[in-house]
Amino acid sequence: MDNLNVKGSGKADIIEVAGKHVNKIDGLDSINGKIGGKIPIKDFQEIRKASLHNVNENSLTLGKYTPTIEDGVANWGKAGPDSYIGRAGNDSMYFDLGSRWGEIQKKYDLTDDEMFEFFNVPALDEAVKSGKEIRFSHKPNLEQYKNSYLAQEWTYLQKEYGYSKLIQRGDVWYAIK
């Protein structure tokens, strides 16, 4: 590590690796002023703020997005009542970029894994660290969700925070340690 130079101390340390300034924002590497070397910090902070809804509530609702059905046709612009957004309502925090997801991914040339790491993970971390109850609108460990962000969120919560089971109450599943 001959090219590693640490400046400062504490949470805002700036590390120089091979001539690039690296620091952490929301647990993510900021390289030369860009998250992951791709998203300018200001843009990232604006996206994060816009993606979190009902942040002062005591729970985080995760799940699948389902559309409202109007006259037999799916309206993807309006969350259905069984969607995680519908189940969160105004009483639970939820994460949603809506139609901006694809725009953001394309604009910053992000992979699906980077989208998850840059946006889903910080929302999960924030919720757990602030003591929010974690709940799901759809049971995340079902076979039909095995390759979804929903399953990734459940796996992340298990590995990083020790959640071990899901308890159904009504139409939601609560994550339990």
mmCIF file of C-alpha atoms in Angstrom:
data_model
loop_
_atom_site.group_PDB
_atom_site.id
_atom_site.type_symbol
_atom_site.label_atom_id
_atom_site.label_comp_id
_atom_site.label_asym_id
_atom_site.label_seq_id
_atom_site.Cartn_x
_atom_site.Cartn_y
_atom_site.Cartn_z
ATOM 1 C CA MET A 1 0.000 0.000 0.000
ATOM 2 C CA ASP A 2 2.780 2.410 -0.894
ATOM 3 C CA ASN A 3 0.301 4.711 -2.633
ATOM 4 C CA LEU A 4 -2.078 5.027 0.368
ATOM 5 C CA ASN A 5 -2.037 8.354 2.218
ATOM 6 C CA VAL A 6 -4.521 9.017 5.059
ATOM 7 C CA LYS A 7 -5.235 12.660 5.933
ATOM 8 C CA GLY A 8 -7.169 13.699 9.030
ATOM 9 C CA SER A 9 -8.981 11.520 11.523
ATOM 10 C CA GLY A 10 -12.514 10.447 12.338
ATOM 11 C CA LYS A 11 -15.594 10.024 10.200
ATOM 12 C CA ALA A 12 -14.605 12.546 7.532
ATOM 13 C CA ASP A 13 -11.191 11.069 6.786
ATOM 14 C CA ILE A 14 -9.957 11.631 3.299
ATOM 15 C CA ILE A 15 -7.834 8.819 1.967
ATOM 16 C CA GLU A 16 -5.640 9.180 -1.060
ATOM 17 C CA VAL A 17 -5.340 5.983 -3.085
ATOM 18 C CA ALA A 18 -3.264 6.070 -6.253
ATOM 19 C CA GLY A 19 -3.709 9.838 -6.497
ATOM 20 C CA LYS A 20 -7.497 9.799 -5.992
ATOM 21 C CA HIS A 21 -9.184 11.372 -2.963
ATOM 22 C CA VAL A 22 -11.529 8.863 -1.313
ATOM 23 C CA ASN A 23 -13.883 9.519 1.598
ATOM 24 C CA LYS A 24 -17.133 7.991 2.832
ATOM 25 C CA ILE A 25 -20.672 9.323 2.462
ATOM 26 C CA ASP A 26 -23.542 7.171 3.753
ATOM 27 C CA GLY A 27 -20.961 4.397 4.062
ATOM 28 C CA LEU A 28 -20.119 4.634 0.367
ATOM 29 C CA ASP A 29 -16.800 5.552 -1.204
ATOM 30 C CA SER A 30 -16.699 9.037 -2.642
ATOM 31 C CA ILE A 31 -13.883 9.145 -5.178
ATOM 32 C CA ASN A 32 -12.841 12.580 -6.379
ATOM 33 C CA GLY A 33 -16.175 14.041 -5.359
ATOM 34 C CA LYS A 34 -18.349 11.289 -6.861
ATOM 35 C CA ILE A 35 -20.096 8.365 -5.155
ATOM 36 C CA GLY A 36 -18.481 5.215 -6.491
ATOM 37 C CA GLY A 37 -16.579 7.513 -8.840
ATOM 38 C CA LYS A 38 -19.833 7.993 -10.789
ATOM 39 C CA ILE A 39 -22.440 10.213 -9.088
ATOM 40 C CA PRO A 40 -21.528 13.762 -8.021
ATOM 41 C CA ILE A 41 -22.057 14.054 -4.261
ATOM 42 C CA LYS A 42 -24.625 16.850 -4.613
ATOM 43 C CA ASP A 43 -26.673 14.769 -7.089
ATOM 44 C CA PHE A 44 -26.420 11.716 -4.841
ATOM 45 C CA GLN A 45 -27.651 13.652 -1.810
ATOM 46 C CA GLU A 46 -30.590 15.072 -3.776
ATOM 47 C CA ILE A 47 -31.540 11.629 -5.089
ATOM 48 C CA ARG A 48 -31.296 10.077 -1.597
ATOM 49 C CA LYS A 49 -33.466 12.797 -0.095
ATOM 50 C CA ALA A 50 -36.089 12.454 -2.835
ATOM 51 C CA SER A 51 -36.113 8.636 -2.563
ATOM 52 C CA LEU A 52 -37.096 8.473 1.119
ATOM 53 C CA HIS A 53 -40.697 9.120 2.106
ATOM 54 C CA ASN A 54 -42.225 9.512 5.576
ATOM 55 C CA VAL A 55 -38.754 9.561 7.153
ATOM 56 C CA ASN A 56 -40.051 10.507 10.610
ATOM 57 C CA GLU A 57 -42.196 7.387 10.982
ATOM 58 C CA ASN A 58 -41.152 4.485 13.229
ATOM 59 C CA SER A 59 -41.087 1.730 10.609
ATOM 60 C CA LEU A 60 -39.696 1.017 7.150
ATOM 61 C CA THR A 61 -41.903 -0.839 4.699
ATOM 62 C CA LEU A 62 -40.201 -2.817 1.939
ATOM 63 C CA GLY A 63 -41.745 -4.975 -0.739
ATOM 64 C CA LYS A 64 -42.857 -5.299 -4.310
ATOM 65 C CA TYR A 65 -44.351 -2.466 -6.296
ATOM 66 C CA THR A 66 -47.706 -3.376 -7.767
ATOM 67 C CA PRO A 67 -49.779 -1.022 -9.913
ATOM 68 C CA THR A 68 -53.326 0.132 -9.439
ATOM 69 C CA ILE A 69 -55.733 -1.617 -11.796
ATOM 70 C CA GLU A 70 -58.107 0.826 -13.481
ATOM 71 C CA ASP A 71 -60.765 -0.505 -15.829
ATOM 72 C CA GLY A 72 -58.831 -3.762 -16.077
ATOM 73 C CA VAL A 73 -55.589 -2.009 -17.076
ATOM 74 C CA ALA A 74 -52.465 -1.670 -14.941
ATOM 75 C CA ASN A 75 -51.634 1.943 -14.089
ATOM 76 C CA TRP A 76 -47.927 1.716 -13.199
ATOM 77 C CA GLY A 77 -47.886 5.398 -12.238
ATOM 78 C CA LYS A 78 -50.100 4.733 -9.212
ATOM 79 C CA ALA A 79 -49.216 2.223 -6.501
ATOM 80 C CA GLY A 80 -51.781 -0.494 -5.864
ATOM 81 C CA PRO A 81 -53.190 -1.146 -2.390
ATOM 82 C CA ASP A 82 -51.052 -4.296 -1.979
ATOM 83 C CA SER A 83 -47.909 -2.497 -3.142
ATOM 84 C CA TYR A 84 -45.319 -1.701 -0.483
ATOM 85 C CA ILE A 85 -46.110 1.986 -1.045
ATOM 86 C CA GLY A 86 -49.812 1.344 -0.507
ATOM 87 C CA ARG A 87 -49.106 -0.680 2.635
ATOM 88 C CA ALA A 88 -46.719 1.990 3.951
ATOM 89 C CA GLY A 89 -49.271 4.731 3.382
ATOM 90 C CA ASN A 90 -48.399 7.794 5.426
ATOM 91 C CA ASP A 91 -47.541 5.730 8.516
ATOM 92 C CA SER A 92 -44.277 4.066 7.491
ATOM 93 C CA MET A 93 -41.072 5.169 5.805
ATOM 94 C CA TYR A 94 -40.481 3.719 2.373
ATOM 95 C CA PHE A 95 -37.869 3.980 -0.351
ATOM 96 C CA ASP A 96 -39.007 4.809 -3.881
ATOM 97 C CA LEU A 97 -37.373 6.384 -6.909
ATOM 98 C CA GLY A 98 -40.380 5.675 -9.117
ATOM 99 C CA SER A 99 -39.773 6.235 -12.813
ATOM 100 C CA ARG A 100 -36.500 7.996 -11.981
ATOM 101 C CA TRP A 101 -34.843 4.617 -11.222
ATOM 102 C CA GLY A 102 -34.097 3.865 -14.875
ATOM 103 C CA GLU A 103 -33.179 7.484 -15.646
ATOM 104 C CA ILE A 104 -30.673 7.576 -12.782
ATOM 105 C CA GLN A 105 -29.227 4.209 -13.718
ATOM 106 C CA LYS A 106 -28.709 5.293 -17.321
ATOM 107 C CA LYS A 107 -27.469 8.832 -16.564
ATOM 108 C CA TYR A 108 -24.711 7.624 -14.227
ATOM 109 C CA ASP A 109 -24.041 4.313 -15.998
ATOM 110 C CA LEU A 110 -24.876 2.220 -12.931
ATOM 111 C CA THR A 111 -25.301 -1.539 -12.780
ATOM 112 C CA ASP A 112 -28.218 -3.108 -10.906
ATOM 113 C CA ASP A 113 -25.793 -3.996 -8.107
ATOM 114 C CA GLU A 114 -24.575 -0.393 -7.890
ATOM 115 C CA MET A 115 -28.142 0.893 -7.744
ATOM 116 C CA PHE A 116 -28.808 -1.468 -4.845
ATOM 117 C CA GLU A 117 -25.553 -0.543 -3.079
ATOM 118 C CA PHE A 118 -25.907 3.214 -3.596
ATOM 119 C CA PHE A 119 -29.598 3.624 -2.824
ATOM 120 C CA ASN A 120 -31.233 0.593 -1.187
ATOM 121 C CA VAL A 121 -28.419 -0.166 1.269
ATOM 122 C CA PRO A 122 -28.183 3.355 2.761
ATOM 123 C CA ALA A 123 -31.973 3.394 3.223
ATOM 124 C CA LEU A 124 -31.788 0.043 5.036
ATOM 125 C CA ASP A 125 -28.835 1.175 7.140
ATOM 126 C CA GLU A 126 -30.564 4.413 8.099
ATOM 127 C CA ALA A 127 -33.748 2.615 9.103
ATOM 128 C CA VAL A 128 -32.000 -0.012 11.235
ATOM 129 C CA LYS A 129 -29.629 2.447 12.901
ATOM 130 C CA SER A 130 -32.512 4.746 13.804
ATOM 131 C CA GLY A 131 -34.414 1.840 15.386
ATOM 132 C CA LYS A 132 -37.229 1.589 12.864
ATOM 133 C CA GLU A 133 -39.315 -1.575 12.760
ATOM 134 C CA ILE A 134 -38.664 -3.362 9.449
ATOM 135 C CA ARG A 135 -41.693 -4.751 7.644
ATOM 136 C CA PHE A 136 -42.455 -6.208 4.247
ATOM 137 C CA SER A 137 -45.574 -6.014 2.107
ATOM 138 C CA HIS A 138 -44.595 -9.272 0.409
ATOM 139 C CA LYS A 139 -42.780 -12.184 2.024
ATOM 140 C CA PRO A 140 -39.210 -11.716 0.734
ATOM 141 C CA ASN A 141 -37.994 -15.303 1.066
ATOM 142 C CA LEU A 142 -40.496 -16.834 -1.339
ATOM 143 C CA GLU A 143 -39.131 -18.627 -4.410
ATOM 144 C CA GLN A 144 -40.849 -16.163 -6.760
ATOM 145 C CA TYR A 145 -38.749 -13.291 -5.356
ATOM 146 C CA LYS A 146 -35.388 -15.081 -5.209
ATOM 147 C CA ASN A 147 -33.730 -12.808 -7.812
ATOM 148 C CA SER A 148 -35.359 -9.552 -6.749
ATOM 149 C CA TYR A 149 -34.277 -6.456 -4.852
ATOM 150 C CA LEU A 150 -36.795 -7.558 -2.230
ATOM 151 C CA ALA A 151 -34.835 -10.769 -1.615
ATOM 152 C CA GLN A 152 -31.571 -8.817 -1.653
ATOM 153 C CA GLU A 153 -32.928 -6.465 1.013
ATOM 154 C CA TRP A 154 -33.935 -9.381 3.248
ATOM 155 C CA THR A 155 -30.548 -11.076 2.755
ATOM 156 C CA TYR A 156 -28.730 -7.822 3.534
ATOM 157 C CA LEU A 157 -30.727 -7.331 6.740
ATOM 158 C CA GLN A 158 -29.939 -10.896 7.792
ATOM 159 C CA LYS A 159 -26.208 -10.706 7.086
ATOM 160 C CA GLU A 160 -25.531 -7.172 8.287
ATOM 161 C CA TYR A 161 -27.951 -6.815 11.176
ATOM 162 C CA GLY A 162 -28.840 -10.312 12.358
ATOM 163 C CA TYR A 163 -32.500 -10.438 11.376
ATOM 164 C CA SER A 164 -33.464 -14.091 11.382
ATOM 165 C CA LYS A 165 -37.183 -14.567 10.857
ATOM 166 C CA LEU A 166 -40.352 -13.047 9.518
ATOM 167 C CA ILE A 167 -43.591 -12.879 11.495
ATOM 168 C CA GLN A 168 -46.826 -12.179 9.650
ATOM 169 C CA ARG A 169 -49.268 -9.773 11.267
ATOM 170 C CA GLY A 170 -52.226 -8.950 9.108
ATOM 171 C CA ASP A 171 -51.053 -8.316 5.574
ATOM 172 C CA VAL A 172 -47.396 -7.515 6.378
ATOM 173 C CA TRP A 173 -44.355 -9.495 7.530
ATOM 174 C CA TYR A 174 -42.180 -8.112 10.323
ATOM 175 C CA ALA A 175 -38.442 -8.771 10.430
ATOM 176 C CA ILE A 176 -37.323 -10.106 13.794
ATOM 177 C CA LYS A 177 -33.786 -10.515 15.163
#
